[in-house]
mmCIF file of C-alpha atoms in Angstrom:
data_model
loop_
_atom_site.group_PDB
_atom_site.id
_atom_site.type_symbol
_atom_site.label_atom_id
_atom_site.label_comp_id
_atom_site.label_asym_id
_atom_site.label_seq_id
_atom_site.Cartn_x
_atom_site.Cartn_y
_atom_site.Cartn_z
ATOM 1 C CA UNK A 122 225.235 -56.886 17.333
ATOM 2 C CA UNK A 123 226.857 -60.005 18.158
ATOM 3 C CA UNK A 124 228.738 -61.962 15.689
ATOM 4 C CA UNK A 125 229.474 -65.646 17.017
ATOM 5 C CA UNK A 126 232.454 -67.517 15.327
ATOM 6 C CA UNK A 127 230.901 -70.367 12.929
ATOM 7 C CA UNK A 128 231.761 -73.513 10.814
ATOM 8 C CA UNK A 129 230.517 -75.770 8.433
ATOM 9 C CA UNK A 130 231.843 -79.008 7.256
ATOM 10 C CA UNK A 131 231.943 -79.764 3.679
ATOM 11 C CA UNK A 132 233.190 -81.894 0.899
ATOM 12 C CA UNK A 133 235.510 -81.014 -1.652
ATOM 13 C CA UNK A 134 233.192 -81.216 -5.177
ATOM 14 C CA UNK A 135 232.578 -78.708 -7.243
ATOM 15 C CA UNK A 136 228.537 -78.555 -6.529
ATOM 16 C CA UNK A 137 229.456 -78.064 -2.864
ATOM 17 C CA UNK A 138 230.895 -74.118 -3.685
ATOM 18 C CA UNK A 139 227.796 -72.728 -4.911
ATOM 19 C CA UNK A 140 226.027 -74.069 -1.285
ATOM 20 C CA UNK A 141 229.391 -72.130 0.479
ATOM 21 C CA UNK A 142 228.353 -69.160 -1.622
ATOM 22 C CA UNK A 143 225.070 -68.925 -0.623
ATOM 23 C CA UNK A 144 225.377 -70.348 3.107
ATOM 24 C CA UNK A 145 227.894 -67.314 3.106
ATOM 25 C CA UNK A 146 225.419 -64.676 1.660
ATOM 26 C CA UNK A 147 222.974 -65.870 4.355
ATOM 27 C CA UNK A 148 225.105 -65.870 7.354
ATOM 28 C CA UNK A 149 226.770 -62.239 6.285
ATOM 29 C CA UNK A 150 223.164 -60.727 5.760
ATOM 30 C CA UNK A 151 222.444 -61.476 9.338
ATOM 31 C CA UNK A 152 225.490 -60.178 10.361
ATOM 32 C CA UNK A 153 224.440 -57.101 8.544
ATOM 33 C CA UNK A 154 227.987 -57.114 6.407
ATOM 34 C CA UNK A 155 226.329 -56.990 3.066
ATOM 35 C CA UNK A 156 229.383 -54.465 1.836
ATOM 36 C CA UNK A 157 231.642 -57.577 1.839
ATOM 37 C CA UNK A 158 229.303 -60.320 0.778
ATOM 38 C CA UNK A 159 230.266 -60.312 -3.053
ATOM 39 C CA UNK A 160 234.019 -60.527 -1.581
ATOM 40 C CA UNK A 161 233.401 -62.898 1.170
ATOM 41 C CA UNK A 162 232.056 -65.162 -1.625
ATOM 42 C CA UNK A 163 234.401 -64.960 -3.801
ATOM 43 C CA UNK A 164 237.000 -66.218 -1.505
ATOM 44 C CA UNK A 165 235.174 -68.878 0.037
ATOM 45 C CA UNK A 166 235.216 -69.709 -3.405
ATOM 46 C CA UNK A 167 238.463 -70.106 -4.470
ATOM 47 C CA UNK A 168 239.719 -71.704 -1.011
ATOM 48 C CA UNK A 169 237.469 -74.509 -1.599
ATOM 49 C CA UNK A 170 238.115 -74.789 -5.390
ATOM 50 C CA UNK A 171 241.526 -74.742 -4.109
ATOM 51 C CA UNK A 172 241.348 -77.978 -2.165
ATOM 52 C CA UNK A 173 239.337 -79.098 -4.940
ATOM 53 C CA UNK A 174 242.322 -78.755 -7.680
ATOM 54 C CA UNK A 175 245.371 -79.506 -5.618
ATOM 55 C CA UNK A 176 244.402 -81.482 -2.255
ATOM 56 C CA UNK A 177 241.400 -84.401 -4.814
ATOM 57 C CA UNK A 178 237.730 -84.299 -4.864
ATOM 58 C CA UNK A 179 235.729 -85.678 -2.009
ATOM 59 C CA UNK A 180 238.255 -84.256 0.437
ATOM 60 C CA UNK A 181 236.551 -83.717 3.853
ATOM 61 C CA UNK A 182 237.151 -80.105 4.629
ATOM 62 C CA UNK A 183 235.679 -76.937 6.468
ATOM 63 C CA UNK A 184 235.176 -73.730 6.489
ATOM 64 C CA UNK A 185 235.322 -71.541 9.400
ATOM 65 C CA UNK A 186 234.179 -67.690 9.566
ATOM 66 C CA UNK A 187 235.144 -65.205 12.591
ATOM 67 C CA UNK A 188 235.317 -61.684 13.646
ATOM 68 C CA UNK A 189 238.737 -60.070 13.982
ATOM 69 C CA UNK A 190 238.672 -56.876 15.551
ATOM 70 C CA UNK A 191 236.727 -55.074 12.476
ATOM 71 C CA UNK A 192 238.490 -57.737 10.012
ATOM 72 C CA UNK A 193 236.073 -61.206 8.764
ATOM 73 C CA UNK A 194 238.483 -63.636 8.918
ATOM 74 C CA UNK A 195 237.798 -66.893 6.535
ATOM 75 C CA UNK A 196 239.474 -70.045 7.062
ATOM 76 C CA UNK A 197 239.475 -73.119 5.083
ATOM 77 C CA UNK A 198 240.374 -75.822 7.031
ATOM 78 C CA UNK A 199 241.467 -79.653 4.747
ATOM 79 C CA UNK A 200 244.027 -82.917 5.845
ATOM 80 C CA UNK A 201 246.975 -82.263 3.419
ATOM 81 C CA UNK A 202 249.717 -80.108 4.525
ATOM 82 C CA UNK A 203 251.540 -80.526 1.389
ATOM 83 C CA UNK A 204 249.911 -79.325 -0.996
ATOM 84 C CA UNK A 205 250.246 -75.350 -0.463
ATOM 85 C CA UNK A 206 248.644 -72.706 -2.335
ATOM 86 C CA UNK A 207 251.125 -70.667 -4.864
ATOM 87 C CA UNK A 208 250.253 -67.077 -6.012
ATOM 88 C CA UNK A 209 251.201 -67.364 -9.441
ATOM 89 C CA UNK A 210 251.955 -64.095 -11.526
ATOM 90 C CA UNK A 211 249.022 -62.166 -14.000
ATOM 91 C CA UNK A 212 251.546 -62.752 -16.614
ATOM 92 C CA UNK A 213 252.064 -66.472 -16.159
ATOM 93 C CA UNK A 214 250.674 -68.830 -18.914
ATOM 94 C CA UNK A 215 249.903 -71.164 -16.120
ATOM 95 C CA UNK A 216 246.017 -71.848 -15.081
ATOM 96 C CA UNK A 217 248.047 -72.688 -11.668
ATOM 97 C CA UNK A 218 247.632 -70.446 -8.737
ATOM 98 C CA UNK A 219 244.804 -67.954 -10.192
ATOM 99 C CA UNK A 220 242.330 -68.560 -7.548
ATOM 100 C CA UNK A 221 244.809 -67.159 -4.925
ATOM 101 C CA UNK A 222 245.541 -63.967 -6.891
ATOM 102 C CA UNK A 223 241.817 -63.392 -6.596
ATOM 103 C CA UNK A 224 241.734 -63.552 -3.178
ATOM 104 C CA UNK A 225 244.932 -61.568 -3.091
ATOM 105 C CA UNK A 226 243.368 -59.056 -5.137
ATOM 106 C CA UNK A 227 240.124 -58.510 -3.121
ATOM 107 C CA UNK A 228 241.834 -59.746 0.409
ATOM 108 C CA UNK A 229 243.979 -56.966 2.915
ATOM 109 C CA UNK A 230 245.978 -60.374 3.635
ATOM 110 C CA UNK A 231 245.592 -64.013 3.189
ATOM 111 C CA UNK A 232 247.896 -67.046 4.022
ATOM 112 C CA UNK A 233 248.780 -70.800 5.341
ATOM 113 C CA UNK A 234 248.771 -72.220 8.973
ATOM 114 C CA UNK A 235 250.115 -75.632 8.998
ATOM 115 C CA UNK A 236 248.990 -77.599 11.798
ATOM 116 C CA UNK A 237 249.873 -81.401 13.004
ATOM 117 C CA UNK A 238 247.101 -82.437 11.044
ATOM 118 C CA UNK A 239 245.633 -80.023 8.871
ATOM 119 C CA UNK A 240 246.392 -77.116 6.718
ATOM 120 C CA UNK A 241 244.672 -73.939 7.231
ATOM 121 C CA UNK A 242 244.314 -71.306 3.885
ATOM 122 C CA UNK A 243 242.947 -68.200 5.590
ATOM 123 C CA UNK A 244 242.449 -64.353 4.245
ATOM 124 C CA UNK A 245 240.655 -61.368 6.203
ATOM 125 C CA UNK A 246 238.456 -58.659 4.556
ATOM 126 C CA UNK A 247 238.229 -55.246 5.872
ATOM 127 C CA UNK A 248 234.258 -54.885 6.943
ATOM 128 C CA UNK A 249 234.057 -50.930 7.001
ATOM 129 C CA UNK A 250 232.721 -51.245 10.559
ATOM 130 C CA UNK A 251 233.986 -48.828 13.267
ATOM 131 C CA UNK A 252 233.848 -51.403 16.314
ATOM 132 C CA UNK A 253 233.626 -55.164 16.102
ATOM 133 C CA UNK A 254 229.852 -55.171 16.990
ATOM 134 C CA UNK A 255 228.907 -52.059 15.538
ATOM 135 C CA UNK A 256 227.094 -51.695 12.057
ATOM 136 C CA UNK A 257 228.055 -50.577 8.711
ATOM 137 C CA UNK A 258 225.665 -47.962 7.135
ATOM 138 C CA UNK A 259 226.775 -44.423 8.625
ATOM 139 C CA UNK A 260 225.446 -42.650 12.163
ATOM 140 C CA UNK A 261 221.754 -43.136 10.930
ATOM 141 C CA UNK A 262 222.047 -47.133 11.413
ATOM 142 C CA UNK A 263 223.883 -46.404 14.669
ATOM 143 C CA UNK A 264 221.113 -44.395 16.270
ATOM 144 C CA UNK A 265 218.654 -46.779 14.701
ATOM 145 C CA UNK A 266 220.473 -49.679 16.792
ATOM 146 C CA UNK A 267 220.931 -47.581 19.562
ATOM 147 C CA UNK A 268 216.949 -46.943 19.492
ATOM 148 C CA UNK A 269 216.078 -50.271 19.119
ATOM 149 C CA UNK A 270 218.542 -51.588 22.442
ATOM 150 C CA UNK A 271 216.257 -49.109 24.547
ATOM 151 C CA UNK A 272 212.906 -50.165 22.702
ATOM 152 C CA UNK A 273 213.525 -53.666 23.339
ATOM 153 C CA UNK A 274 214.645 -52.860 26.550
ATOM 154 C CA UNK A 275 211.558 -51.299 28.134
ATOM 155 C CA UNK A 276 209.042 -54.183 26.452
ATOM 156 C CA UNK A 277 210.951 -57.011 28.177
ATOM 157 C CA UNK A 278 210.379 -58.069 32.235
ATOM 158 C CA UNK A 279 213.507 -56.584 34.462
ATOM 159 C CA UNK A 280 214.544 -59.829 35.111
ATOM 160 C CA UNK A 281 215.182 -60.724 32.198
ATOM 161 C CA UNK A 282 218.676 -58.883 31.799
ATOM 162 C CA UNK A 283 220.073 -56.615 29.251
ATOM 163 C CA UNK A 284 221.082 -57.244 26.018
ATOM 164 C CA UNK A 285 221.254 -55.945 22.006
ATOM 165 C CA UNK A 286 218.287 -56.830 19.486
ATOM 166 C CA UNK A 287 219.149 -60.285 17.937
ATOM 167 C CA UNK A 288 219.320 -60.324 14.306
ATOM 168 C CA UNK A 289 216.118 -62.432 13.787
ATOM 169 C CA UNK A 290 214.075 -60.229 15.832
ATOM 170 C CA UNK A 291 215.389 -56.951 14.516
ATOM 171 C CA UNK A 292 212.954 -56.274 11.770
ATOM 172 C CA UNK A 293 210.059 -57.466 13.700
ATOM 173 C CA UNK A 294 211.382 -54.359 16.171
ATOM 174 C CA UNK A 295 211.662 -52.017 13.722
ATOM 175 C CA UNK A 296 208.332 -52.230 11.788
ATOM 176 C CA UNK A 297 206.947 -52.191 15.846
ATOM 177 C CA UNK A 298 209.038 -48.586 15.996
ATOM 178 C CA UNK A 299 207.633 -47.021 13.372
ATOM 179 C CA UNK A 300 204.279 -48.248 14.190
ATOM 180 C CA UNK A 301 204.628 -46.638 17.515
ATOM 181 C CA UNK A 302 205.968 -43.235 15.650
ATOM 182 C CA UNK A 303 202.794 -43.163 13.586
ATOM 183 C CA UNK A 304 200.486 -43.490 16.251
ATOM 184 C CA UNK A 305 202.560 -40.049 18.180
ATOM 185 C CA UNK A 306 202.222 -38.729 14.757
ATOM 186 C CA UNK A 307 198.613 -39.286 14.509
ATOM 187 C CA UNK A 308 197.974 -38.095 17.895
ATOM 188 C CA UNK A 309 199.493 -34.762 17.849
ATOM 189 C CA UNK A 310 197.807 -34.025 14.529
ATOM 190 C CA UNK A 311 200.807 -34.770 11.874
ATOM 191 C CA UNK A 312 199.880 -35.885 8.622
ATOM 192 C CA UNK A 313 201.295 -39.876 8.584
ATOM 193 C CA UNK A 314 201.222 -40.106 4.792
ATOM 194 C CA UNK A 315 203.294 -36.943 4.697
ATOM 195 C CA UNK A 316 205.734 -37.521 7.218
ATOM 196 C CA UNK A 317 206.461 -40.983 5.488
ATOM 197 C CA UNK A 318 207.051 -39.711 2.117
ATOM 198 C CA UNK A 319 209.556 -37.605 3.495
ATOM 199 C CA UNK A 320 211.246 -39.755 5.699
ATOM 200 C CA UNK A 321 211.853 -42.344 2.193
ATOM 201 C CA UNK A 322 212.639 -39.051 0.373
ATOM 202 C CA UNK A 323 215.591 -38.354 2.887
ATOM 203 C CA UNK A 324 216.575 -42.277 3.043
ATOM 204 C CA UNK A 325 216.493 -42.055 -0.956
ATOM 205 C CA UNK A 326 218.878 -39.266 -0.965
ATOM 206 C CA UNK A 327 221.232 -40.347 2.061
ATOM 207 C CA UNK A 328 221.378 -43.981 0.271
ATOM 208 C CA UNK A 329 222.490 -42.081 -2.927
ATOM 209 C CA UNK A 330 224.973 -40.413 -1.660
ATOM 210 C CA UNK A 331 226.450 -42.794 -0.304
ATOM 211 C CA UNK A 332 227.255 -44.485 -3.397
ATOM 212 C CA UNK A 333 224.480 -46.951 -4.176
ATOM 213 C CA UNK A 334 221.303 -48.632 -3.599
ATOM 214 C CA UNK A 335 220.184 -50.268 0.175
ATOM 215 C CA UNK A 336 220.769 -54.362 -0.496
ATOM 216 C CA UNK A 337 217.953 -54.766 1.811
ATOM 217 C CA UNK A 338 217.142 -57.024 4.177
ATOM 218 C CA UNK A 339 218.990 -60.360 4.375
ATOM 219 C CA UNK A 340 216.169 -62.896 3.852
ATOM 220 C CA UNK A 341 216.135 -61.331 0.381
ATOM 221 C CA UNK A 342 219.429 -62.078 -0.290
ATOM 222 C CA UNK A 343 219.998 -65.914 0.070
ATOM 223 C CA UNK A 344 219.308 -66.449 -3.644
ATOM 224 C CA UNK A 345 222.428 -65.398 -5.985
#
């Protein structure tokens, strides 16, 4: 799967960070990296409240999401390079500087770029995924990717060039895979109704232990 670099302009209020929060859900469900998504929002949180509390209200600012390696790196991006986030202590009495031990608490590493004319408040989640294109879910959703690169591939003209499954397409693919499935089922005498119970019995099972229930599909995640 590829995951393209994107940004999003916005304006420092405090009605703007719920639309980050869900603009994030979206964008990370297509990307497949629901594991991070309660994460990723939380920090896109706090870097805007951030600029909120200590750079003024209405600032124009943006926020920029990436690929790393197998890292998501998020980047807010406003006009003031001095006012610098502080990471202030658990302990502290202060209300100063608690947004930042969030992300420090959820975050493998955050920090500040200054630039000529900009500051940059950054951290980078670890995504669980094996290569930077891969998928998170185990070796099942590998071979299901790798079976859907080679499904696509023989329904589209040769001249058309390789290439993966984008994420918009993907479930349209996969409910045409298991169509096809049930029709070799039916044809070499399998009971269909059968063979599906299993199959969700063994999904039910695999899903359990590995430590929860499937999040689903991303359409069905843009509301909070």
């Amino acid at each position: 799967m590829s995951r393209n670099p994107w940004d999003l302009a916005f304006t420092a209020e405090p009605e703007e960070v719920g639309a980050l929060r869900r603009i994030m859900r979206l964008r990370l469900g297509i990307w497949g990296l629901h594991d991070v998504t309660d994460e990723a929002q939380l920090c896109v949180s706090e870097l805007a409240a951030n600029v909120i509390t200590h750079v003024g209200r209405g600032t124009p600012a943006t926020l920029m999401v990436s690929m790393k390696g197998t890292h998501l790196p998020i980047e807010v991006h406003d006009p003031d390079t001095r006012a610098l986030p502080t990471l202030i202590d658990a302990g502290c009495d202060s209300e100063g500087g608690r947004g930042m031990a969030l992300v420090d608490a959820v975050a493998d590493r955050w920090g500040v770029l200054l630039r000529p004319d900009r500051k940059v408040t950054w951290c980078e989640l670890a995504t669980g995924l094996t290569s930077p294109n891969g998928h998170s879910g185990g070796a099942g959703v590998t071979r299901a990717e790798a079976l859907l690169n080679v499904y696509e591939a023989s329904r589209l003209p040769r001249d058309s060039g390789p290439g993966r499954v984008s994420a918009m397409m993907a479930e349209e693919a996969v409910i045409d895979v298991i169509t096809d499935f049930l029709h070799w089922l039916r044809a070499h005498g399998c009971d269909v109704d059968e063979t599906l119970d299993r199959a969700q019995t063994h999904f039910e099972v695999q899903v359990a232990e590995a430590g929860g229930l499937s999040k689903g599909c991303y359409p069905a995640a843009i509301a909070e």
